[in-house]
Tab-separated table of C-alpha atoms in Angstrom:
chain	number	residue	atom	x	y	z
A	280	MET	CA	26.553	-11.896	-54.128
A	281	THR	CA	27.420	-15.798	-54.614
A	282	TYR	CA	25.091	-18.408	-56.404
A	283	PHE	CA	24.294	-19.725	-52.830
A	284	HIS	CA	23.035	-16.392	-51.489
A	285	PHE	CA	21.026	-15.840	-54.523
A	286	TYR	CA	19.512	-19.114	-54.340
A	287	LYS	CA	18.669	-18.628	-50.536
A	288	LEU	CA	16.983	-15.281	-51.462
A	289	ILE	CA	14.896	-17.236	-54.056
A	290	VAL	CA	13.810	-19.814	-51.872
A	291	ARG	CA	12.879	-17.381	-49.104
A	292	GLY	CA	10.885	-15.408	-51.564
A	293	ILE	CA	8.941	-18.518	-52.615
A	294	TYR	CA	8.210	-19.282	-48.946
A	295	LEU	CA	7.076	-15.765	-48.376
A	296	LEU	CA	4.718	-15.814	-51.515
A	297	VAL	CA	3.238	-19.187	-50.627
A	298	GLY	CA	2.635	-18.029	-47.102
A	299	LEU	CA	0.818	-14.964	-48.463
A	300	MET	CA	-1.080	-17.195	-50.763
A	301	CYS	CA	-2.286	-19.369	-47.839
A	302	ILE	CA	-3.332	-16.208	-45.737
A	303	GLY	CA	-5.150	-14.812	-48.806
A	304	CYS	CA	-7.042	-18.094	-49.523
A	305	ALA	CA	-7.912	-19.056	-45.984
A	306	ALA	CA	-11.655	-18.648	-45.509
A	307	PRO	CA	-12.136	-15.744	-42.816
A	308	ASN	CA	-13.497	-16.527	-39.495
A	309	VAL	CA	-14.987	-13.188	-38.450
A	310	GLU	CA	-15.947	-11.974	-34.903
A	311	ILE	CA	-18.353	-8.847	-34.753
A	312	SER	CA	-17.434	-7.365	-31.425
A	313	SER	CA	-17.803	-3.677	-31.010
A	314	LYS	CA	-19.066	-0.869	-28.870
A	315	PHE	CA	-22.194	0.620	-30.265
A	316	PRO	CA	-23.202	4.305	-30.046
A	317	GLU	CA	-26.108	5.201	-27.891
A	318	PRO	CA	-29.381	6.063	-29.871
A	319	ASN	CA	-30.570	9.416	-29.601
A	320	VAL	CA	-34.252	8.761	-29.265
A	321	ARG	CA	-36.940	9.672	-26.801
A	322	LYS	CA	-37.325	7.083	-24.294
A	323	ALA	CA	-40.255	4.593	-24.340
A	324	PRO	CA	-42.610	4.886	-21.127
A	325	VAL	CA	-41.686	1.403	-20.090
A	326	SER	CA	-39.401	-0.377	-17.545
A	327	LEU	CA	-38.011	-3.534	-19.143
A	328	SER	CA	-35.287	-6.008	-18.902
A	329	PHE	CA	-33.444	-7.908	-21.855
A	330	TYR	CA	-33.007	-11.668	-21.237
A	331	LEU	CA	-29.883	-12.702	-23.437
A	332	SER	CA	-30.063	-16.364	-23.700
A	333	GLU	CA	-26.677	-18.385	-24.047
A	334	GLU	CA	-27.644	-19.390	-27.565
A	335	LEU	CA	-27.684	-15.736	-28.555
A	336	THR	CA	-24.586	-14.645	-26.909
A	337	ASN	CA	-22.759	-17.547	-28.236
A	338	TYR	CA	-24.397	-17.389	-31.912
A	339	THR	CA	-22.077	-18.257	-34.589
A	340	TYR	CA	-23.094	-18.846	-38.213
A	341	SER	CA	-21.021	-20.568	-41.047
A	342	GLN	CA	-21.712	-20.659	-44.599
A	343	LYS	CA	-20.226	-22.852	-47.225
A	344	MET	CA	-18.584	-21.237	-50.000
A	345	GLY	CA	-17.757	-23.542	-52.919
A	346	LYS	CA	-16.456	-26.877	-52.176
A	347	ARG	CA	-13.537	-26.310	-49.699
A	348	SER	CA	-14.168	-23.033	-47.973
A	349	GLU	CA	-16.412	-22.366	-44.962
A	350	TRP	CA	-16.941	-18.658	-43.783
A	351	LYS	CA	-17.692	-18.252	-40.306
A	352	ILE	CA	-19.077	-15.238	-38.542
A	353	ASP	CA	-19.601	-14.866	-34.775
A	354	LEU	CA	-22.272	-12.433	-33.992
A	355	GLY	CA	-22.834	-13.672	-30.453
A	356	ALA	CA	-20.042	-11.301	-28.894
A	357	ALA	CA	-21.635	-8.205	-30.018
A	358	GLN	CA	-25.215	-9.100	-28.549
A	359	ARG	CA	-24.650	-7.986	-25.115
A	360	SER	CA	-23.094	-4.558	-25.962
A	361	MET	CA	-25.911	-4.069	-28.445
A	362	PHE	CA	-28.726	-4.838	-26.228
A	363	THR	CA	-27.305	-3.230	-23.144
A	364	THR	CA	-26.974	0.057	-25.008
A	365	LEU	CA	-30.446	-0.204	-26.449
A	366	GLY	CA	-31.991	-0.871	-23.196
A	367	LYS	CA	-30.499	2.126	-21.551
A	368	SER	CA	-31.423	4.556	-24.259
A	369	VAL	CA	-34.806	3.133	-25.437
A	370	PHE	CA	-36.457	2.147	-22.119
A	371	GLU	CA	-37.192	4.601	-19.191
A	372	ASN	CA	-35.966	2.069	-16.761
A	373	TYR	CA	-33.730	-0.796	-17.768
A	374	SER	CA	-31.858	-3.828	-16.313
A	375	LEU	CA	-30.283	-7.066	-17.902
A	376	ALA	CA	-32.234	-10.068	-16.594
A	377	GLN	CA	-29.962	-12.747	-15.426
A	378	SER	CA	-32.962	-15.136	-14.392
A	379	SER	CA	-36.534	-14.909	-14.402
A	380	LYS	CA	-36.668	-13.399	-10.534
A	381	ASP	CA	-34.631	-10.356	-11.970
A	382	TYR	CA	-37.325	-8.657	-13.771
A	383	ASN	CA	-40.187	-8.999	-11.110
A	384	THR	CA	-39.879	-5.349	-10.364
A	385	LEU	CA	-39.983	-4.218	-13.887
A	386	ASP	CA	-42.959	-4.066	-16.362
A	387	GLY	CA	-41.700	-7.215	-18.144
A	388	VAL	CA	-38.827	-8.829	-20.263
A	389	ILE	CA	-37.905	-8.996	-23.920
A	390	GLU	CA	-36.004	-11.878	-25.138
A	391	PRO	CA	-34.156	-11.156	-28.542
A	392	ASN	CA	-33.029	-14.189	-30.819
A	393	ILE	CA	-31.564	-14.430	-34.039
A	394	ALA	CA	-34.024	-16.460	-36.077
A	395	GLU	CA	-32.156	-16.551	-39.294
A	396	ILE	CA	-28.853	-15.020	-40.756
A	397	GLN	CA	-27.480	-15.078	-44.301
A	398	PHE	CA	-24.509	-13.300	-45.933
A	399	SER	CA	-23.224	-13.150	-49.429
A	400	ILE	CA	-19.764	-12.347	-51.033
A	401	PRO	CA	-18.990	-10.319	-54.068
A	402	LYS	CA	-18.186	-13.700	-56.087
A	403	GLN	CA	-21.647	-14.801	-55.471
A	404	THR	CA	-23.627	-11.863	-56.443
A	405	ARG	CA	-21.320	-10.212	-58.829
A	406	THR	CA	-21.367	-6.950	-57.122
A	407	ASP	CA	-18.692	-5.106	-55.206
A	408	TYR	CA	-20.573	-5.927	-52.014
A	409	PHE	CA	-20.403	-8.137	-49.075
A	410	GLU	CA	-23.971	-8.272	-47.679
A	411	VAL	CA	-25.391	-9.636	-44.327
A	412	TRP	CA	-29.220	-10.177	-43.393
A	413	ILE	CA	-30.180	-10.921	-39.854
A	414	ARG	CA	-33.800	-11.770	-38.872
A	415	TYR	CA	-34.224	-11.185	-35.094
A	416	GLN	CA	-37.179	-12.356	-33.222
A	417	PHE	CA	-38.236	-10.695	-30.061
A	418	LYS	CA	-40.642	-12.180	-27.342
A	419	LEU	CA	-42.355	-9.896	-24.904
A	420	TYR	CA	-43.037	-11.321	-21.443
A	421	ASP	CA	-44.975	-9.627	-18.507
A	422	LYS	CA	-43.546	-9.466	-15.058
A	423	ASN	CA	-45.019	-12.801	-14.397
A	424	ALA	CA	-43.178	-14.591	-17.270
A	425	ASN	CA	-46.407	-14.830	-19.403
A	426	LEU	CA	-45.792	-14.414	-23.112
A	427	ILE	CA	-47.506	-11.298	-24.370
A	428	GLY	CA	-46.419	-11.595	-28.047
A	429	GLU	CA	-43.567	-11.746	-30.442
A	430	TRP	CA	-42.252	-9.974	-33.674
A	431	ASP	CA	-39.660	-10.048	-36.058
A	432	LEU	CA	-37.003	-7.372	-36.889
A	433	PRO	CA	-35.176	-7.798	-40.270
A	434	ALA	CA	-31.708	-6.204	-40.567
A	435	TYR	CA	-29.335	-5.660	-43.380
A	436	GLY	CA	-25.882	-4.406	-43.729
A	437	LYS	CA	-23.395	-4.164	-46.670
A	438	ALA	CA	-19.681	-3.146	-47.160
A	439	ARG	CA	-17.806	-2.329	-50.434
A	440	ALA	CA	-14.992	-4.860	-50.739
A	441	GLN	CA	-12.533	-2.140	-52.167
A	442	ASP	CA	-12.946	-0.164	-48.997
A	443	TYR	CA	-11.221	-2.784	-46.767
A	444	PRO	CA	-7.786	-4.445	-46.787
A	445	SER	CA	-9.234	-7.928	-46.546
A	446	GLU	CA	-12.284	-10.075	-47.273
A	447	GLY	CA	-12.579	-10.721	-43.656
A	448	MET	CA	-12.592	-7.154	-42.784
A	449	ALA	CA	-15.347	-6.336	-45.446
A	450	LEU	CA	-17.565	-9.080	-43.981
A	451	GLN	CA	-17.099	-7.844	-40.535
A	452	ALA	CA	-17.912	-4.540	-41.470
A	453	ALA	CA	-21.002	-5.752	-43.245
A	454	GLY	CA	-21.938	-7.791	-39.959
A	455	LEU	CA	-21.442	-4.714	-37.962
A	456	SER	CA	-23.391	-2.503	-40.324
A	457	ALA	CA	-26.452	-4.982	-39.999
A	458	CYS	CA	-26.178	-4.966	-36.190
A	459	ARG	CA	-26.300	-1.328	-36.312
A	460	ASP	CA	-29.329	-1.429	-38.685
A	461	ALA	CA	-31.019	-3.756	-36.271
A	462	MET	CA	-30.452	-1.197	-33.502
A	463	ALA	CA	-31.477	1.799	-35.443
A	464	PHE	CA	-34.607	-0.098	-36.414
A	465	PHE	CA	-35.567	-1.261	-32.860
A	466	SER	CA	-34.756	2.382	-31.444
A	467	LEU	CA	-36.818	4.270	-33.772
A	468	ASN	CA	-39.991	1.887	-34.111
A	469	PHE	CA	-39.915	0.153	-30.594
A	470	ILE	CA	-43.212	1.944	-29.714
A	471	ARG	CA	-44.741	1.481	-33.060
A	472	VAL	CA	-44.680	-2.310	-32.940
A	473	PRO	CA	-48.468	-3.193	-32.695
A	474	ILE	CA	-47.708	-5.525	-29.678
A	475	ILE	CA	-45.945	-3.229	-27.750
A	476	LYS	CA	-48.313	-0.178	-28.656
A	477	SER	CA	-51.262	-1.993	-27.604
A	478	TRP	CA	-49.619	-3.369	-24.445
A	479	ILE	CA	-48.679	0.160	-23.642
A	480	GLN	CA	-52.156	1.454	-24.261
A	481	ALA	CA	-53.729	-1.191	-22.095
A	482	GLY	CA	-51.409	-0.076	-19.147
A	483	LYS	CA	-48.809	-2.895	-19.364
A	484	PRO	CA	-50.926	-5.597	-17.780
A	485	SER	CA	-49.601	-8.885	-16.435
A	486	ARG	CA	-51.418	-12.055	-15.416
A	487	GLU	CA	-50.761	-13.635	-12.238
A	488	VAL	CA	-49.284	-17.188	-13.162
A	489	PRO	CA	-47.997	-18.489	-16.444
A	490	SER	CA	-50.662	-20.073	-18.724
A	491	PRO	CA	-50.345	-23.541	-19.743
A	492	GLY	CA	-48.465	-23.795	-22.990
A	493	GLU	CA	-46.685	-20.484	-22.285
A	494	VAL	CA	-43.018	-20.919	-21.258
A	495	SER	CA	-40.908	-18.403	-19.368
A	496	PRO	CA	-37.796	-16.981	-21.342
A	497	GLU	CA	-35.387	-19.189	-19.123
A	498	THR	CA	-37.010	-22.316	-20.029
A	499	ALA	CA	-37.697	-21.276	-23.761
B	66	MET	CA	34.823	-3.948	-60.114
B	67	LYS	CA	33.233	-3.729	-56.507
B	68	SER	CA	34.589	-0.060	-56.059
B	69	LEU	CA	32.965	1.038	-59.284
B	70	SER	CA	29.766	-0.613	-59.026
B	71	TYR	CA	29.090	0.535	-55.466
B	72	PRO	CA	28.544	4.331	-56.127
B	73	ILE	CA	26.724	3.661	-59.514
B	74	GLU	CA	24.253	1.673	-57.596
B	75	ARG	CA	23.954	4.303	-54.992
B	76	TRP	CA	23.250	7.009	-57.644
B	77	LEU	CA	20.916	4.807	-59.178
B	78	ARG	CA	18.846	4.099	-56.197
B	79	LEU	CA	18.636	7.949	-55.143
B	80	GLY	CA	17.698	8.397	-58.860
B	81	ILE	CA	14.774	6.020	-58.623
B	82	LEU	CA	13.733	7.519	-55.162
B	83	LEU	CA	13.635	11.062	-56.616
B	84	ILE	CA	11.908	10.297	-59.886
B	85	VAL	CA	9.410	7.512	-59.319
B	86	PRO	CA	7.229	9.738	-56.893
B	87	ASN	CA	7.141	12.243	-59.718
B	88	LEU	CA	6.053	9.803	-62.220
B	89	VAL	CA	2.494	10.608	-62.730
B	90	GLY	CA	0.142	10.345	-65.779
B	91	CYS	CA	-1.851	13.359	-66.913
B	92	VAL	CA	-5.244	14.041	-65.394
B	93	THR	CA	-7.878	16.396	-66.785
B	94	SER	CA	-10.565	17.750	-64.474
B	95	THR	CA	-13.747	19.760	-64.725
B	96	VAL	CA	-15.619	21.439	-61.774
B	97	GLN	CA	-19.100	23.013	-61.899
B	98	GLU	CA	-21.320	24.498	-59.336
B	99	ILE	CA	-24.983	25.465	-59.036
B	100	ARG	CA	-25.860	27.968	-56.398
B	101	GLU	CA	-29.425	28.070	-54.866
B	102	THR	CA	-29.000	30.235	-51.600
B	103	SER	CA	-26.351	32.562	-50.269
B	104	THR	CA	-23.677	30.747	-47.921
B	105	SER	CA	-21.167	31.739	-45.348
B	106	VAL	CA	-19.016	30.021	-42.508
B	107	SER	CA	-17.393	31.401	-39.432
B	108	SER	CA	-14.568	29.846	-37.329
B	109	THR	CA	-16.779	28.137	-35.132
B	110	ASP	CA	-19.010	26.466	-37.865
B	111	THR	CA	-18.622	22.742	-38.638
B	112	VAL	CA	-19.531	20.786	-41.820
B	113	VAL	CA	-19.715	17.191	-42.321
B	114	VAL	CA	-19.134	15.262	-45.632
B	115	LEU	CA	-21.122	12.109	-45.987
B	116	GLY	CA	-21.305	9.441	-48.631
B	117	LYS	CA	-24.755	8.486	-49.815
B	118	ARG	CA	-25.498	4.801	-48.898
B	119	ASP	CA	-29.275	4.643	-48.850
B	120	ARG	CA	-29.238	1.951	-51.424
B	121	PRO	CA	-27.047	-0.972	-52.645
B	122	SER	CA	-25.594	0.564	-55.828
B	123	SER	CA	-22.360	-0.016	-57.843
B	124	GLN	CA	-22.005	3.795	-57.916
B	125	GLU	CA	-21.624	4.133	-54.222
B	126	THR	CA	-18.906	6.551	-53.116
B	127	GLU	CA	-15.739	5.280	-51.959
B	128	LEU	CA	-15.084	5.467	-48.124
B	129	ASP	CA	-11.569	6.915	-48.696
B	130	PHE	CA	-12.982	9.618	-51.125
B	131	VAL	CA	-15.338	10.879	-48.587
B	132	GLY	CA	-12.589	10.942	-45.880
B	133	CYS	CA	-10.218	12.731	-48.474
B	134	VAL	CA	-12.868	15.610	-49.223
B	135	SER	CA	-13.487	15.799	-45.405
B	136	ASP	CA	-9.499	16.250	-44.715
B	137	SER	CA	-9.036	18.523	-47.823
B	138	LEU	CA	-11.686	20.828	-46.595
B	139	ALA	CA	-10.079	21.105	-42.991
B	140	SER	CA	-6.641	21.591	-44.450
B	141	GLY	CA	-4.762	24.666	-45.460
B	142	LYS	CA	-5.035	28.313	-44.603
B	143	ASN	CA	-8.683	28.810	-45.267
B	144	GLY	CA	-9.618	25.380	-43.856
B	145	ILE	CA	-13.072	24.721	-42.504
B	146	ARG	CA	-13.894	22.656	-39.291
B	147	SER	CA	-14.958	19.226	-40.653
B	148	ILE	CA	-15.992	16.338	-38.709
B	149	PRO	CA	-15.266	12.854	-39.739
B	150	GLU	CA	-17.983	10.865	-41.224
B	151	SER	CA	-17.823	7.986	-38.678
B	152	GLN	CA	-17.866	10.257	-35.765
B	153	PHE	CA	-20.738	12.222	-37.048
B	154	VAL	CA	-22.861	9.144	-37.729
B	155	ASP	CA	-22.083	7.838	-34.278
B	156	GLN	CA	-23.101	11.050	-32.637
B	157	LEU	CA	-26.223	11.268	-34.480
B	158	PHE	CA	-26.980	7.367	-34.214
B	159	PRO	CA	-29.579	6.195	-35.315
B	160	TRP	CA	-30.587	9.166	-37.663
B	161	PHE	CA	-27.840	8.830	-40.338
B	162	GLU	CA	-27.631	4.913	-40.700
B	163	PRO	CA	-28.269	3.689	-44.560
B	164	ARG	CA	-31.858	2.949	-43.625
B	165	THR	CA	-32.577	6.011	-41.655
B	166	ALA	CA	-30.703	8.862	-43.416
B	167	PRO	CA	-32.572	11.787	-44.816
B	168	THR	CA	-32.659	11.446	-48.575
B	169	ARG	CA	-34.472	14.670	-49.321
B	170	THR	CA	-34.501	18.343	-47.654
B	171	ASP	CA	-38.207	17.414	-46.538
B	172	ASN	CA	-36.792	14.641	-44.306
B	173	LEU	CA	-33.811	17.136	-43.114
B	174	GLU	CA	-36.703	19.605	-42.007
B	175	ARG	CA	-38.488	16.995	-40.085
B	176	LEU	CA	-35.178	15.944	-38.475
B	177	ILE	CA	-34.224	19.532	-37.329
B	178	GLY	CA	-37.618	19.613	-35.666
B	179	GLU	CA	-36.556	16.760	-33.353
B	180	PRO	CA	-35.398	18.620	-30.258
B	181	LEU	CA	-32.753	15.829	-29.629
B	182	ILE	CA	-31.238	16.028	-33.028
B	183	ALA	CA	-31.403	20.141	-32.986
B	184	GLU	CA	-29.588	19.991	-29.878
B	185	LYS	CA	-26.884	17.615	-31.286
B	186	PHE	CA	-26.491	19.682	-34.252
B	187	LYS	CA	-26.036	22.863	-32.036
B	188	GLU	CA	-23.436	20.910	-29.829
B	189	ILE	CA	-21.501	20.049	-32.940
B	190	GLY	CA	-22.002	23.638	-34.423
B	191	LEU	CA	-22.920	22.007	-37.601
B	192	LYS	CA	-23.719	24.588	-40.450
B	193	TYR	CA	-23.679	22.309	-43.663
B	194	LEU	CA	-24.130	18.762	-44.560
B	195	ILE	CA	-22.490	17.812	-47.622
B	196	TRP	CA	-23.675	14.682	-49.304
B	197	VAL	CA	-21.121	12.957	-51.890
B	198	GLU	CA	-22.347	10.768	-54.634
B	199	GLY	CA	-20.526	9.228	-57.532
B	200	ASN	CA	-17.197	7.103	-57.835
B	201	THR	CA	-14.061	6.394	-59.855
B	202	GLU	CA	-14.234	3.626	-62.601
B	203	ARG	CA	-11.559	1.961	-64.756
B	204	THR	CA	-12.999	2.729	-68.280
B	205	ASP	CA	-10.455	1.157	-70.446
B	206	SER	CA	-7.256	-0.783	-70.299
B	207	GLY	CA	-4.901	-2.450	-72.729
B	208	GLY	CA	-1.466	-3.596	-73.393
B	209	SER	CA	0.490	-6.731	-71.922
B	210	LEU	CA	3.361	-7.382	-69.425
B	211	THR	CA	5.365	-10.526	-69.090
B	212	CYS	CA	7.867	-11.358	-66.207
B	213	GLY	CA	10.145	-13.978	-65.736
B	214	VAL	CA	12.604	-15.333	-63.051
B	215	ALA	CA	15.626	-17.507	-63.479
B	216	PRO	CA	18.704	-18.306	-61.608
B	217	GLY	CA	20.840	-15.245	-61.736
B	218	ALA	CA	18.134	-13.191	-63.812
B	219	ALA	CA	14.716	-11.574	-63.452
B	220	GLY	CA	12.957	-9.111	-65.517
B	221	CYS	CA	9.682	-7.888	-67.092
B	222	PHE	CA	9.067	-6.749	-70.517
B	223	GLY	CA	5.942	-5.039	-72.105
B	224	PHE	CA	3.409	-2.066	-71.723
B	225	LEU	CA	0.362	-1.722	-69.688
B	226	THR	CA	-2.037	1.187	-70.178
B	227	TRP	CA	-5.439	1.998	-68.190
B	228	GLU	CA	-7.859	4.852	-68.104
B	229	ASN	CA	-9.800	5.851	-64.904
B	230	ASP	CA	-12.858	8.251	-64.858
B	231	SER	CA	-13.970	10.009	-61.687
B	232	SER	CA	-17.446	11.672	-61.565
B	233	TYR	CA	-18.657	13.052	-58.313
B	234	GLU	CA	-21.488	15.491	-57.077
B	235	ALA	CA	-21.694	17.198	-53.658
B	236	THR	CA	-25.062	18.686	-52.531
B	237	ILE	CA	-24.688	21.087	-49.814
B	238	TRP	CA	-27.576	21.261	-47.287
B	239	ASP	CA	-27.874	24.141	-44.954
B	240	ILE	CA	-28.993	22.965	-41.473
B	241	GLU	CA	-30.250	26.569	-40.448
B	242	THR	CA	-32.874	26.643	-43.376
B	243	GLY	CA	-33.322	23.065	-44.107
B	244	LYS	CA	-32.950	23.766	-47.680
B	245	THR	CA	-30.306	22.832	-50.463
B	246	ALA	CA	-27.737	25.506	-50.610
B	247	GLY	CA	-26.138	24.219	-53.835
B	248	ARG	CA	-24.467	21.640	-55.855
B	249	VAL	CA	-20.811	21.201	-56.791
B	250	SER	CA	-19.640	18.508	-59.286
B	251	SER	CA	-16.114	17.399	-60.068
B	252	GLU	CA	-15.157	15.299	-63.227
B	253	ALA	CA	-11.666	13.874	-63.804
B	254	SER	CA	-10.143	11.380	-66.210
B	255	GLY	CA	-6.637	10.350	-66.807
B	256	THR	CA	-4.541	7.536	-68.378
B	257	SER	CA	-1.898	5.674	-66.662
B	258	PHE	CA	0.758	3.577	-68.378
B	259	MET	CA	3.518	1.052	-67.123
B	260	PRO	CA	6.298	0.469	-69.597
B	261	ALA	CA	8.789	-2.416	-68.801
B	262	ILE	CA	12.239	-2.912	-70.017
B	263	VAL	CA	13.577	-5.288	-67.311
B	264	VAL	CA	12.040	-3.157	-64.671
B	265	PRO	CA	8.615	-1.976	-64.705
B	266	ILE	CA	8.178	1.833	-64.132
B	267	PRO	CA	4.373	2.852	-63.473
B	268	PHE	CA	3.282	6.244	-64.446
B	269	ILE	CA	0.091	6.624	-62.356
B	270	ALA	CA	-2.475	9.094	-63.013
B	271	ARG	CA	-3.971	10.087	-59.744
B	272	VAL	CA	-7.382	10.658	-61.014
B	273	LYS	CA	-9.441	10.078	-57.817
B	274	HIS	CA	-7.111	12.292	-55.732
B	275	ASN	CA	-7.117	15.067	-58.320
B	276	ALA	CA	-11.145	14.723	-58.166
B	277	CYS	CA	-11.206	14.791	-54.468
B	278	THR	CA	-8.947	18.045	-54.171
B	279	SER	CA	-10.720	19.929	-56.931
B	280	LEU	CA	-14.234	19.041	-55.328
B	281	ALA	CA	-12.899	20.157	-51.840
B	282	LYS	CA	-11.420	23.341	-53.231
B	283	GLN	CA	-14.714	24.052	-54.886
B	284	ILE	CA	-16.822	23.296	-51.788
B	285	SER	CA	-14.543	25.368	-49.770
B	286	SER	CA	-14.985	28.330	-52.042
B	287	PHE	CA	-18.704	27.774	-52.425
B	288	VAL	CA	-19.619	27.719	-48.679
B	289	GLN	CA	-17.007	30.601	-47.826
B	290	SER	CA	-18.246	32.961	-50.472
B	291	SER	CA	-21.858	34.622	-49.912
B	292	GLY	CA	-22.783	34.208	-53.620
């Protein structure tokens, strides 16, 4: 091996090391998109639609970590799959609402939204875990688009850093775990939510026209 | 010079390939069991190994350890049908998520009472649910190692040593009775070291792997013997 060849080898090695370091230092941009399992629960005696706003299906959250890096988590891609799976498994009859006219034949429509999200990385908490907190807000509208009520659903997910090959994958796993937690809580507690419970007990009533000050999910 | 160095280099490479995988540090392990009821498994019965994840804790069991115990149970001549954790959790969704999974046998009895869940258990052929707790930690480390690169030369010099301790406990729940059948625990510790004179040579003590195989072996013998 000549000196020239050895020198070339060293230079290549340095390039490789610098490249790997850049990949390692880059702040992760994580997308949560997955197929979710169907909940094994008794169906609630309701015919409902989910109305998924663009704000929800395009939801991305970014958080500054230190001075330079900004971590991004894209939750929007998972929402359609999540709520379609939930609707089919939790409601007796379900359809995905595209507009306010779509759900007139059903009892009403639920509009989910992400009210708040936070995540933490092991460096911040001095633990081994990536953690994600999501606060969903649900609005229930009757078949004439009158707002019946709203409620919150907090969800939490965590993933142990050592169980995943990269920080991005660990954050992704924590986000996925939070989505599954939201689905689990929704499917197990849906008929116990006071607004839903009293609405079902009252025979799922609906008013004729939207009352002043109440907005339909499309215009909300 | 070239004709002499080539065979030496080849033999050296072959030697490294043969020796390095066998360079393992010593591991000592202890296994214990407590039996509460008699147990048995047939060829159609299935078991599942799950990690306890109901609360954030530094003691949470590693995903790969749970997978290792599950795979070890299924392997070999007397292997038991074992369903992977992720597959089981998906099939039973949402009853085995961190927030909803049964933490005590009282909750398990209630779960078995749910017709949808009982049907799923029957479909899987689930006989035993095995909860694994514990982890592997680095308890001690010492020494130093220095490496240097210069045009025409590179090498390391020094000595590193570290000690890992594993402590795991498996609680076996009987799906038919809804009671705890027993507990099996495995503890292992071992010291790894890496001397370096030009080339670092690691002697790795496979503590976690040792704890996994000994725990799986003990669980297998526990559920297969009637007690």
